[in-house]
XYZ file of C-alpha atoms in Angstrom:
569
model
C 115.512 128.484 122.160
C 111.965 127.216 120.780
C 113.181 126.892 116.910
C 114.802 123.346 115.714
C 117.958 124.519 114.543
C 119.824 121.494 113.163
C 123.391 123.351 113.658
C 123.060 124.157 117.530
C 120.153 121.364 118.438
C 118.428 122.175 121.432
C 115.939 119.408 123.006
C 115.287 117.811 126.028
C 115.766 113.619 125.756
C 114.301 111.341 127.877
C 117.157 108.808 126.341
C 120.324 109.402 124.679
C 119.055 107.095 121.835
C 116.298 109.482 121.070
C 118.561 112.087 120.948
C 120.910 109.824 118.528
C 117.904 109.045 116.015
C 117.516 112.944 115.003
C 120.845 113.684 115.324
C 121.791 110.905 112.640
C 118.626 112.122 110.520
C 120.044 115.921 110.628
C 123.515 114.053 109.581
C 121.713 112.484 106.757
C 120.002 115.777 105.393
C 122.667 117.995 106.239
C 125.312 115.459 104.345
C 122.609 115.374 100.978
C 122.367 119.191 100.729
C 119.913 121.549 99.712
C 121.383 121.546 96.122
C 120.391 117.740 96.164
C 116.884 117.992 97.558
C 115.987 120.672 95.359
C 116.877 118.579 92.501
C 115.598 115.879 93.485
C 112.573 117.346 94.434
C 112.106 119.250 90.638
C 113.242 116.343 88.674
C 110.765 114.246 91.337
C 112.800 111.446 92.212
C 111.620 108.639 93.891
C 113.274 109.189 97.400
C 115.126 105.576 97.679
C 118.253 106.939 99.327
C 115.292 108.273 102.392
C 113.835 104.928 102.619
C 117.399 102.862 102.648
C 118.216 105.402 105.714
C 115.558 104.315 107.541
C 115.469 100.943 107.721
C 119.377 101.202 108.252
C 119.183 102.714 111.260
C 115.477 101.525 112.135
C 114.266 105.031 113.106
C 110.367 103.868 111.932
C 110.442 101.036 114.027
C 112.261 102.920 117.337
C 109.648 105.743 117.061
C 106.522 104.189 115.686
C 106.568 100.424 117.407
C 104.026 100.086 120.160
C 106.033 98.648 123.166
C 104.246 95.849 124.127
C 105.755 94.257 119.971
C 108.965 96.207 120.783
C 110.341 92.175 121.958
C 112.283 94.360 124.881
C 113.934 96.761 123.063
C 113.606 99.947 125.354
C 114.555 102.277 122.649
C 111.009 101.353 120.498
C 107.945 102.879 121.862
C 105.243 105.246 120.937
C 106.350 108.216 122.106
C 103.782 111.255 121.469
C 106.644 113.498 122.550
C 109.459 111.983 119.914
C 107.308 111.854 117.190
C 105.783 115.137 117.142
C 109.461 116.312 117.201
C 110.135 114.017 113.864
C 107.259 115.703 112.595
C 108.814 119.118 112.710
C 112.724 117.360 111.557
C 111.744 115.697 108.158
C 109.393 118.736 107.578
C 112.432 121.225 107.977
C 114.276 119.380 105.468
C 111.292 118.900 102.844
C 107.334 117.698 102.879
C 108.315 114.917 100.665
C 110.101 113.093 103.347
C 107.712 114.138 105.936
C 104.646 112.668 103.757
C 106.127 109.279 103.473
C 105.932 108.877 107.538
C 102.343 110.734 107.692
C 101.314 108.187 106.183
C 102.890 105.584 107.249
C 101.926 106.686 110.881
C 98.103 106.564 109.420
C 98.583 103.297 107.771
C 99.762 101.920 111.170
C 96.704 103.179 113.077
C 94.404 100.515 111.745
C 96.737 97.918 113.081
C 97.833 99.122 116.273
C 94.085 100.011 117.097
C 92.748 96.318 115.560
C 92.279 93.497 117.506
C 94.409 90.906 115.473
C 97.302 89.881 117.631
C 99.467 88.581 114.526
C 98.825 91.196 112.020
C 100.646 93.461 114.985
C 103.183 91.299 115.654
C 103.653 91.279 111.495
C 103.602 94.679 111.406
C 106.274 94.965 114.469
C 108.433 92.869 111.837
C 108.040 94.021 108.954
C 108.645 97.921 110.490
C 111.951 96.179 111.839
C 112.792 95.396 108.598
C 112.551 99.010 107.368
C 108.774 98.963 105.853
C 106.749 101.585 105.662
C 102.910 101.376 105.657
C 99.875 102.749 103.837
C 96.160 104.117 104.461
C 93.444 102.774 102.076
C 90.670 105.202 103.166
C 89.436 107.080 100.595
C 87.660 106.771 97.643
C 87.836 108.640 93.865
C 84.075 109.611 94.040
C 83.752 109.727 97.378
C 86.491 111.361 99.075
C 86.612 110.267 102.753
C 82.743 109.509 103.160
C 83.298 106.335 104.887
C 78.952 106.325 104.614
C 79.854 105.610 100.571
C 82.693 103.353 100.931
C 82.007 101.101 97.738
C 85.133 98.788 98.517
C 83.954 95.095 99.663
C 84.676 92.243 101.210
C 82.839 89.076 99.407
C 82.880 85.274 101.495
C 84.214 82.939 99.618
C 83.882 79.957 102.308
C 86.184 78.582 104.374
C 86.330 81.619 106.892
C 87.820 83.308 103.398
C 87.096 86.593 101.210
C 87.473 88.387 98.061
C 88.500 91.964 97.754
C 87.746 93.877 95.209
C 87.553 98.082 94.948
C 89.526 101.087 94.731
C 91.496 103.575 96.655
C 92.700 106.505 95.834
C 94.857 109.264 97.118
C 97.356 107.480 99.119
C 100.764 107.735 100.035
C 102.873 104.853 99.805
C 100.682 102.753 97.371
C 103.444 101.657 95.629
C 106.020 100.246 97.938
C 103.952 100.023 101.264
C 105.137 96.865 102.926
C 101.263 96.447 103.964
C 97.806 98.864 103.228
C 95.066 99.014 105.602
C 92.193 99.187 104.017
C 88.563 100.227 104.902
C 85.114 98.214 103.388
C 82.500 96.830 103.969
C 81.596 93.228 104.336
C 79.417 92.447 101.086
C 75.458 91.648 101.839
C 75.889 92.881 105.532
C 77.156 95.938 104.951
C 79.485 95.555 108.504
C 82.920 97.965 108.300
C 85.982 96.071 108.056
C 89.518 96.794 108.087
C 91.823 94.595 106.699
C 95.433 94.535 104.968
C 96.574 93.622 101.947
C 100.406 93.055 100.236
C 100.999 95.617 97.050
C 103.460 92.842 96.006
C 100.427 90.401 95.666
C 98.985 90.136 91.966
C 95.954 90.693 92.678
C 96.626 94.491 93.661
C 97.015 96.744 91.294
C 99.067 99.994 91.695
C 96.728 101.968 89.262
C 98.809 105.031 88.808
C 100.582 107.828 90.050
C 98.159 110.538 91.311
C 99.771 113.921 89.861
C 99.820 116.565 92.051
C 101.844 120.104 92.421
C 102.704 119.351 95.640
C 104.965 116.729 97.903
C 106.191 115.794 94.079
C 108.666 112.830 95.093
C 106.212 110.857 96.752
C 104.510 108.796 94.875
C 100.475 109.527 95.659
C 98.013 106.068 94.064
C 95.589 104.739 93.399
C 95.677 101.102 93.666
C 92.836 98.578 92.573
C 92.095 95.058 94.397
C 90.249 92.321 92.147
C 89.800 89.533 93.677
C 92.280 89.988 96.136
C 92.241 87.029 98.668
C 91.796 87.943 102.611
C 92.087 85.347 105.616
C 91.445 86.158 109.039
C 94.734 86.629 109.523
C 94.315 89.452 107.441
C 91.504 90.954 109.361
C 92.246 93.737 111.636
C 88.479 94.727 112.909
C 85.014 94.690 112.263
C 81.613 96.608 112.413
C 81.996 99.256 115.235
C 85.583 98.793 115.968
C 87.082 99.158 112.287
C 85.131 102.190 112.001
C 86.134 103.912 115.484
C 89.324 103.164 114.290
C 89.075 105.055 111.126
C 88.035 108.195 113.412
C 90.512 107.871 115.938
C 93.442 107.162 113.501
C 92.732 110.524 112.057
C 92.432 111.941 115.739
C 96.576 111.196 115.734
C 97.540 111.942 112.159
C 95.443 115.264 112.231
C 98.041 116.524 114.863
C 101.324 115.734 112.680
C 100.222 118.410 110.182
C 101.007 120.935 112.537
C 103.949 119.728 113.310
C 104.727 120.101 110.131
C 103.909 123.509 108.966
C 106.245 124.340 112.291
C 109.221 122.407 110.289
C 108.638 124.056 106.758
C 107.802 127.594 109.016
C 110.896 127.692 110.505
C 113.672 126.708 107.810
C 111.966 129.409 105.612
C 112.242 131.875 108.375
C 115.785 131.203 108.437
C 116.399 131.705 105.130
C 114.460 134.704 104.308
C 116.383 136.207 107.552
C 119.754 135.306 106.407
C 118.470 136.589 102.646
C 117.096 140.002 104.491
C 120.418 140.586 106.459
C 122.331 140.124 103.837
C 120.869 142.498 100.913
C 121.490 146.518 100.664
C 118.798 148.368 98.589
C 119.343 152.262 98.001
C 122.627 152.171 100.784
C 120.534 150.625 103.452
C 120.411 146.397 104.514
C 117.137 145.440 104.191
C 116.694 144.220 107.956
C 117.142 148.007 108.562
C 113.551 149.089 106.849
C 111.112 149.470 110.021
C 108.666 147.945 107.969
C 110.734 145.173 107.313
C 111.712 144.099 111.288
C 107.784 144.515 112.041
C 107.002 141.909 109.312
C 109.857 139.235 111.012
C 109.266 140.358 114.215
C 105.422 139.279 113.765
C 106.487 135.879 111.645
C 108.570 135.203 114.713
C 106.066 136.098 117.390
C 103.563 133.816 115.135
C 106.102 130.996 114.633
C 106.619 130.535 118.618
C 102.992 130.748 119.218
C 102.510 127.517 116.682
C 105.307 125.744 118.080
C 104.347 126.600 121.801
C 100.750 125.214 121.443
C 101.594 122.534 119.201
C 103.971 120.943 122.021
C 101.367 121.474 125.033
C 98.868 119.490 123.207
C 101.494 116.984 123.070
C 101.091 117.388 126.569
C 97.591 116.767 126.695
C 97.470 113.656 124.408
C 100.043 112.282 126.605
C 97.943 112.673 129.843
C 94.792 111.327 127.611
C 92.069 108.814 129.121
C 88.981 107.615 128.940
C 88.146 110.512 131.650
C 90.553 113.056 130.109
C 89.860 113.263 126.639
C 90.482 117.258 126.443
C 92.935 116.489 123.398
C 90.029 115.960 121.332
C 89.305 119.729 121.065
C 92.955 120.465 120.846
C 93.880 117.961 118.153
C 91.961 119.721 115.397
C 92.975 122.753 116.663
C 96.984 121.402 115.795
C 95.646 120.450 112.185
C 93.428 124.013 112.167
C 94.909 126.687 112.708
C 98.365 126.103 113.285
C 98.874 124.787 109.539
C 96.763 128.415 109.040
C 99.232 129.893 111.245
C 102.144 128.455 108.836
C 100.517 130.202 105.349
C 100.367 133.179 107.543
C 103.956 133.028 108.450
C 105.224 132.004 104.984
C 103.137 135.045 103.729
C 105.077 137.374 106.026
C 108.162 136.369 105.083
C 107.805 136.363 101.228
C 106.382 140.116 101.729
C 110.143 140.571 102.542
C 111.725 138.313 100.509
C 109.667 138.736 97.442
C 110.853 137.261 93.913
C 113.911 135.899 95.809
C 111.080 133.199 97.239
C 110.565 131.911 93.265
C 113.770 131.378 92.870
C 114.613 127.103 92.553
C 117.980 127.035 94.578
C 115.785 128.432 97.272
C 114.087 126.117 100.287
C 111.753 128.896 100.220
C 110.320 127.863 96.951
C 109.192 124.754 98.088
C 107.912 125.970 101.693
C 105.499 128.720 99.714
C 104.369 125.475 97.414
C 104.188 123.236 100.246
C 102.466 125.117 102.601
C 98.980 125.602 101.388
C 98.642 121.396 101.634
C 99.021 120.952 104.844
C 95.209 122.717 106.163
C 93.949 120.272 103.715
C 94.812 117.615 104.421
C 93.188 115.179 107.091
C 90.245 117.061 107.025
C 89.531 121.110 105.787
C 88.892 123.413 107.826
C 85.324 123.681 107.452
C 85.335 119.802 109.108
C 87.562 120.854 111.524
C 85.803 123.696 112.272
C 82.536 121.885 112.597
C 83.915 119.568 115.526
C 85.622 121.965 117.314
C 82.529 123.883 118.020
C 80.569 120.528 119.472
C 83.210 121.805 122.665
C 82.285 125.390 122.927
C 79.467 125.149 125.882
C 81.395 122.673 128.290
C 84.633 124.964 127.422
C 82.567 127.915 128.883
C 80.072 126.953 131.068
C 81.006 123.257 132.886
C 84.040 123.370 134.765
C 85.438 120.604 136.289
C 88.633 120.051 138.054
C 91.476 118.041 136.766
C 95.074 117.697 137.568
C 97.864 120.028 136.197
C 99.525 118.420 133.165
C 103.016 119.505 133.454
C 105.397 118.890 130.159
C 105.505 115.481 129.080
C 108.953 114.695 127.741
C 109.367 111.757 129.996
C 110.015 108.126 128.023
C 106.718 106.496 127.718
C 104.423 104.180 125.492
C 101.521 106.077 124.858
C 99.098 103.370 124.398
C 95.720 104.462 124.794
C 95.745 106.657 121.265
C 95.249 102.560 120.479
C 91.778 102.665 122.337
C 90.799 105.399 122.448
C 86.954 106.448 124.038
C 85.009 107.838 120.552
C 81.170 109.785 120.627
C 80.224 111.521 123.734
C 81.529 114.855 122.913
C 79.532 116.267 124.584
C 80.408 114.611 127.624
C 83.905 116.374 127.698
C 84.984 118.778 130.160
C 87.548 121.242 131.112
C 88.539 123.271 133.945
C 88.039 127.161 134.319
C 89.856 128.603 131.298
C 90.707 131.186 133.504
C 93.018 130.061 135.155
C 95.637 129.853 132.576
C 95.649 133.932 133.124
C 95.884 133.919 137.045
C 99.347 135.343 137.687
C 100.100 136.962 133.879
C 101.175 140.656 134.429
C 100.591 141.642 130.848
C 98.856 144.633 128.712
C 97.935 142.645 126.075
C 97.193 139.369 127.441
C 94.658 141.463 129.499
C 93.405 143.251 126.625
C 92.908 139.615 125.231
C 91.167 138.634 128.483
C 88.337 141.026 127.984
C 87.691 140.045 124.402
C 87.387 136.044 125.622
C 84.993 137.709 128.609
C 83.052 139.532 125.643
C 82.586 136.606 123.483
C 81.285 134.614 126.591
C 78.892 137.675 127.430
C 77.539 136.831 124.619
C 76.554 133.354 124.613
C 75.425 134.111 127.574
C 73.036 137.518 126.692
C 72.700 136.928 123.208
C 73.418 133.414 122.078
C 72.778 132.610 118.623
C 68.846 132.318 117.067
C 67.608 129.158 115.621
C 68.872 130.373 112.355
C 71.857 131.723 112.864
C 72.434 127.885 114.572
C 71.469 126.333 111.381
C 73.526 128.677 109.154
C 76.359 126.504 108.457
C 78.638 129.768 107.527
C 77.608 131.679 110.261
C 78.528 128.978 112.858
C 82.055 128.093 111.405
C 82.859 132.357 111.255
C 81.633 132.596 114.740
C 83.954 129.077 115.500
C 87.051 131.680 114.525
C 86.672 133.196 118.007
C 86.461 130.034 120.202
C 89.355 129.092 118.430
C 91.524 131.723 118.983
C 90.378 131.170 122.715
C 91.447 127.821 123.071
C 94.795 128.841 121.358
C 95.643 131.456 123.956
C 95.292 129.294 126.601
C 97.373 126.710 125.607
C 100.191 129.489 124.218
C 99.893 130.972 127.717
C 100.542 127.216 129.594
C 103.218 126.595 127.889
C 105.005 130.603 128.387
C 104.905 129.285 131.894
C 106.288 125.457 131.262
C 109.113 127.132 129.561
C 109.648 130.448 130.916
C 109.069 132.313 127.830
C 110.436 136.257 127.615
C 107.531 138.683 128.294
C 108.386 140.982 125.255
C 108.189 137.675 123.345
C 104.822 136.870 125.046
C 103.177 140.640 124.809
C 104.103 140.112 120.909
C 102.706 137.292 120.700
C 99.329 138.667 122.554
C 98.796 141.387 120.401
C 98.364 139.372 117.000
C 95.889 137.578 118.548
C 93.818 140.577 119.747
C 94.203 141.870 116.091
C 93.062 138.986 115.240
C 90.178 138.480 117.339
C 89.395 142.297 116.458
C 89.366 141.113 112.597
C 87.090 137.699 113.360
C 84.827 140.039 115.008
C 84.645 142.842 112.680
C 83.788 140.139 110.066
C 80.744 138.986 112.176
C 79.522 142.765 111.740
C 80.176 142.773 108.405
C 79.506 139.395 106.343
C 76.708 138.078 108.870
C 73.220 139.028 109.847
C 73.262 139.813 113.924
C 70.999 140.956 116.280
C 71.278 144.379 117.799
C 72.837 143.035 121.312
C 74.604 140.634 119.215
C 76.080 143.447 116.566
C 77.009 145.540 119.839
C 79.488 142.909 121.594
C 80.885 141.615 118.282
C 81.715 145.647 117.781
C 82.916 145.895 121.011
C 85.234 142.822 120.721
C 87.291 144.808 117.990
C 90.033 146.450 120.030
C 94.001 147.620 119.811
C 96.915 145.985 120.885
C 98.578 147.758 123.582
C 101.927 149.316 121.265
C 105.026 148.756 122.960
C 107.686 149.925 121.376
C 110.450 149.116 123.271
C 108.941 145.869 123.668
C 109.161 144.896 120.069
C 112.588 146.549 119.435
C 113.960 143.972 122.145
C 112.397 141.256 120.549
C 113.934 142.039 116.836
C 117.539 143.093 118.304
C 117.599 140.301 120.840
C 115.707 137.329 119.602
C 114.868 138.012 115.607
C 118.183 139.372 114.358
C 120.401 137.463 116.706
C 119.203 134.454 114.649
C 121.175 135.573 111.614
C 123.649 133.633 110.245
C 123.042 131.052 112.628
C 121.532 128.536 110.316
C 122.491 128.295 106.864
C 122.024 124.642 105.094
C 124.857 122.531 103.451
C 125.052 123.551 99.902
C-alpha cells in the first residue's frame, strides 16, 4: 500500500537504521497522543518535548548531515529518498513539527552549498548535538526580493564586519543553533551569506510573528545591530551566495509536497473511520453513492500526489549538471501537489462536514493547515511562471536519456550542494510519449488526445504577442502543461510499483476533468483566436465511466482502509 500508515508501516529501507529512525518517531507521536497535540497545538506550546527527541536520538543529524562531515558514521547522509519520507511522517502527526525541520533543512542549504570548510564542519557538530537551524531570507517590506535585500555587511578592518538589518518570517529565530543569513556587502553591493548565533547579544529576537497557522512554532523576526562577522562566519559571496539562495529553495520547494501528502492522508483516515462509523436516517454514511464517489475521488487524488511526489524523488536523485529535469518537476511538487492536498481536504470535509470543526479532531488542524503549504516557498503564480520557461523543450526537443528506475538505494545526494543554476532553457527531456507506450487504458487514452490537442496547438496556433505578454493568460494556459507533466510522472511510477488499473483509470479520469475544466476556462475568462478557441473547446472531454471500475476501487481499496488506522487517544 501507497499510504503511510503508522500502525502497519510499509516502506522499503535501504538500512535497518533508516527504518529504526521513523519507527522511533511514530513511537514518539503515537506515545504523546492526539489528545496531547491538539492541546498543545490550541494552547500553542512551544514544542520542547519535539526538540529533546531529536537530538536524543540524533534523527536531524542521521538524515540531514552531508556524508563527507558524517566523520564515518554510515547511518548520516543526505538521503533525498529518507527525507522526503520524514516529510510526509512529522506532517501526518502535525505541521508544527514538520515546520521546525522545513526550515531547518532551508537554513542548512546555505551551508552545505557555501564554500567555508569550518562553518560545515560546525554545522556537522552542532546538528550532532541536536541543533536545529534557521533561514534569514526575507525581508518585512520586501518579502523574498533578494534585488531589495536592505540587510548589510559593513568592514570594520581586520578582514572583519558589522551586521546590521532585519529578517522576518522565519522559523526557528528563536532557538536556531545558527541563521544563515542573506546581504549584501555595504558600498559594493556583492551578495553574501553568512551566519550568525541568536545567543549572541547583538541579535535580537524581535518578536513572535502571529499567525493562524503552524501555531507552536515560533515564526520571528530577529534584528542584528552591530553584530560582529569573521570569515569564519562567511559562507559565500557575490554569485555563489546568491545561486545558493535559488537552489536552496529548489530543495525546500519539494518538502511542501511532501507534506500536504502527510496532513492528506491522516485526514483521510479519519474522515473514513468518522464516515463508516455514522448512521443518518437508518443508513451508514459510507453507504450514500454520493458519499463513496467523494472518497473514492480523495483516494484516487491522494495516490496520484503521493505517486508523483516519490518519482521526482527519483529524478532529483539521478540529478546532474546534464540531467537537470528535476528543475521542472520540483515546482511542480510545491505546485500542484500542495493544490492537490486543499482539493483532497475539500473532498473529505464535503463528507465529514461540521464534524471537521470540531477541536478533538486532527481534521481541524489539516483544513487550517492546509491552505499554507501552496504558499509557502513561492505562490503559485512564481511557480507557475518557471514552470512554463520548460514548455517548448518538453514538447518539441527530445533527447535521449537513461531510464531512472526508483531510487531507494542508500546514497549521499551531493550535488543538490552544487547544483548547475540559469540555462533553463538549455534543459531537455525525452519523448513524453513514451511514458504511455504499453498503457491499455480508456482514460489514460482519452488523456492522451487532450496532451496531443494542447501540442496541436502550439504548434497551429501558438500564442500572439499579446497573449505572450498577458501575464494571466500565460499562467491559465501553464494549468495544462502542468497537468501534462503530472501524468507522466503518475504514469512512471503505476509502472515502478505496479499500481491496480481500476486505481489508475480513477486516477485518469480526474485529470481529464480537469484538463476539460482548464480548458473550458481558456474559452471562457481569456481572449483566443478562432483556431485557438476551437482546440481549447475541443480539449474539454468525458471521462470514460466505469462503473465497475470504481465500485472495486471503494469496496477493495477505499473501505478496506477502515478501521485500520485510528490514533492513540
Amino acid at each position: 500500500m501507497l499510504l503511510f500508515n503508522p500502525q502497519d508501516y510499509h516502506r522499503d529501507h535501504a538500512d535497518p537504521e533508516s527504518r529504526q529512525l521513523v519507527e522511533k518517531t511514530i513511537a514518539f507521536f503515537e506515545n504523546k497522543g492526539l489528545r496531547r497535540i491538539k492541546e498543545d497545538d490550541q494552547a500553542m506550546v512551544w514544542y520542547e518535548d519535539f526538540l529533546n527527541f531529536i537530538k536524543e536520538e540524533g534523527i536531524f543529524a542521521k538524515l540531514l548531515t552531508p556524508v563527507a562531515y558524517a566523520e564515518g558514521d554510515p547511518g548520516r547522509r543526505w538521503d533525498m529518498w529518507r527525507i522526503s519520507e520524514f516529510n510526509e511522517v512529522l506532517a501526518f502527526y502535525g505541521l508544527c513539527y514538520w515546520y521546525a525541520w522545513q526550515v531547518t533543512i532551508l537554513g542548512l542549504g546555505p551551508i552545505w552549498m557555501g564554500s567555508n570548510e569550518g562553518a560545515k564542519q560546525r554545522t556537522a557538530r552542532l546538528l550532532a548535538a541536536g541543533g536545529v537551524f534557521a533561514f534569514g531570507l526575507s525581508e518585512r517590506a520586501h518579502g523574498a526580493d533578494l534585488y531589495s535585500t536592505e540587510t548589510t555587511l559593513t568592514p570594520a578592518g581586520d578582514g572583519r564586519w558589522l551586521a546590521n538589518g532585519s529578517k522576518y518570517y522565519i522559523g526557528n529565530g528563536n532557538c536556531a543553533a545558527l541563521v544563515s543569513t542573506f546581504g549584501r556587502i555595504a558600498g559594493t553591493g556583492e551578495y553574501v551569506f553568512f551566519v550568525v548565533d541568536p545567543q549572541q547579544p547583538q541579535y535580537q529576537c524581535v518578536k513572535k510573528i502571529d499567525t493562524s497557522g503552524v501555531r507552536q512554532a515560533y515564526v520571528a523576526e530577529y534584528s542584528l545591530h552591530d553584530y560582529p562577522v569573521g570569515e569564519a562566519d562567511i559562507l559565500s559571496r557575490g554569485e555563489l551566495a546568491w545561486n545558493s539562495s535559488l537552489n536552496t529553495i529548489n530543495v525546500g520547494k519539494f518538502e511542501l509536497g511532501c507534506a500536504s501528502i502527510g496532513i492528506c492522508t491522516h485526514a483521510f483516515y479519519e474522515a473514513l473511520n468518522h464516515a463508516a462509523g455514522r448512521n443518518l436516517y437508518g443508513r451508514y454514511v459510507t453507504d450514500f453513492p454520493h458519499v463513496r464517489r467523494l472518497f473514492t475521488e480523495a483516494y484516487a487524488r491522494l495516490t496520484a500526489m503521493k505517486l508523483f511526489a516519490m518519482r521526482a524523488a527519483d529524478y532529483m536523485r539521478a540529478a546532474s549538471d546534464d540531467d537537470r529535469r528535476y528543475l521542472l518537476f520540483n515546482p511542480i511538487v510545491k505546485m500542484k501537489v500542495t493544490g492537490q492536498g486543499e482539493k483532497v481536504i475539500a473532498l473529505l470535509h464535503e463528507v465529514i462536514a461540521a464534524r471537521g470543526y470540531e477541536q478533538d479532531t486532527y481534521f481541524e488542524m489539516a483544513l487550517r493547515d492546509i491552505g499554507m503549504l501552496p504558499k509557502l516557498e513561492g505562490t503559485e503564480h512564481v511557480n507557475m511562471a518557471l514552470i512554463i520557461k520548460f514548455v517548448k523543450n518538453y514538447f518539441f526537443d527530445p533527447r535521449d536519456y537513461p531510464e531512472v528506475p526508483r531510487r531507494a538505494e542508500a546514497g549521499d545526494d551531493g550535488y543538490l550542494f552544487r547544483q548547475r543554476t540559469g540555462a533553463l532553457a538549455q534543459v531537455r527531456f525525452p519523448d513524453y510519449r513514451l511514458a504511455y507506450a504499453g498503457v491499455e487504458s480508456l482514460n489514460v487514452a482519452v488523456f492522451r488526445d487532450q496532451v496531443e490537442l494542447f501540442r496541436r496547438l502550439l504548434l497551429q496556433a501558438p500564442p500572439t504577442p499579446e497573449q505572450v505578454g498577458n501575464i494571466d493568460y500565460m499562467l491559465a494556459a501553464g494549468q495544462l502543461f502542468t497537468l501534462i507533466v503530472y501524468a507522466q510522472l503518475i504514469l512512471e511510477n503505476a509502472m515502478i510499483h505496479q499500481l491496480d488499473p481500476d486505481l489508475r483509470d480513477q486516477i485518469f479520469a480526474f485529470l481529464i476533468s480537469d484538463f476539460s475544466t482548464f480548458a473550458l476556462q481558456m474559452n471562457l475568462n481569456y481572449e483566443n483566436t478562432a483556431e485557438q478557441g476551437a482546440i481549447y473547446s475541443s480539449m474539454m472531454q468525458k471521462p470514460v465511466m466505469n462503473k465497475d471500475s470504481a465500485a472495486r476501487v471503494w469496496a477493495e481499496q477505499v473501505y478496506a482502509l477502515r478501521d485500520r488506522y485510528t490514533m492513540h487517544e
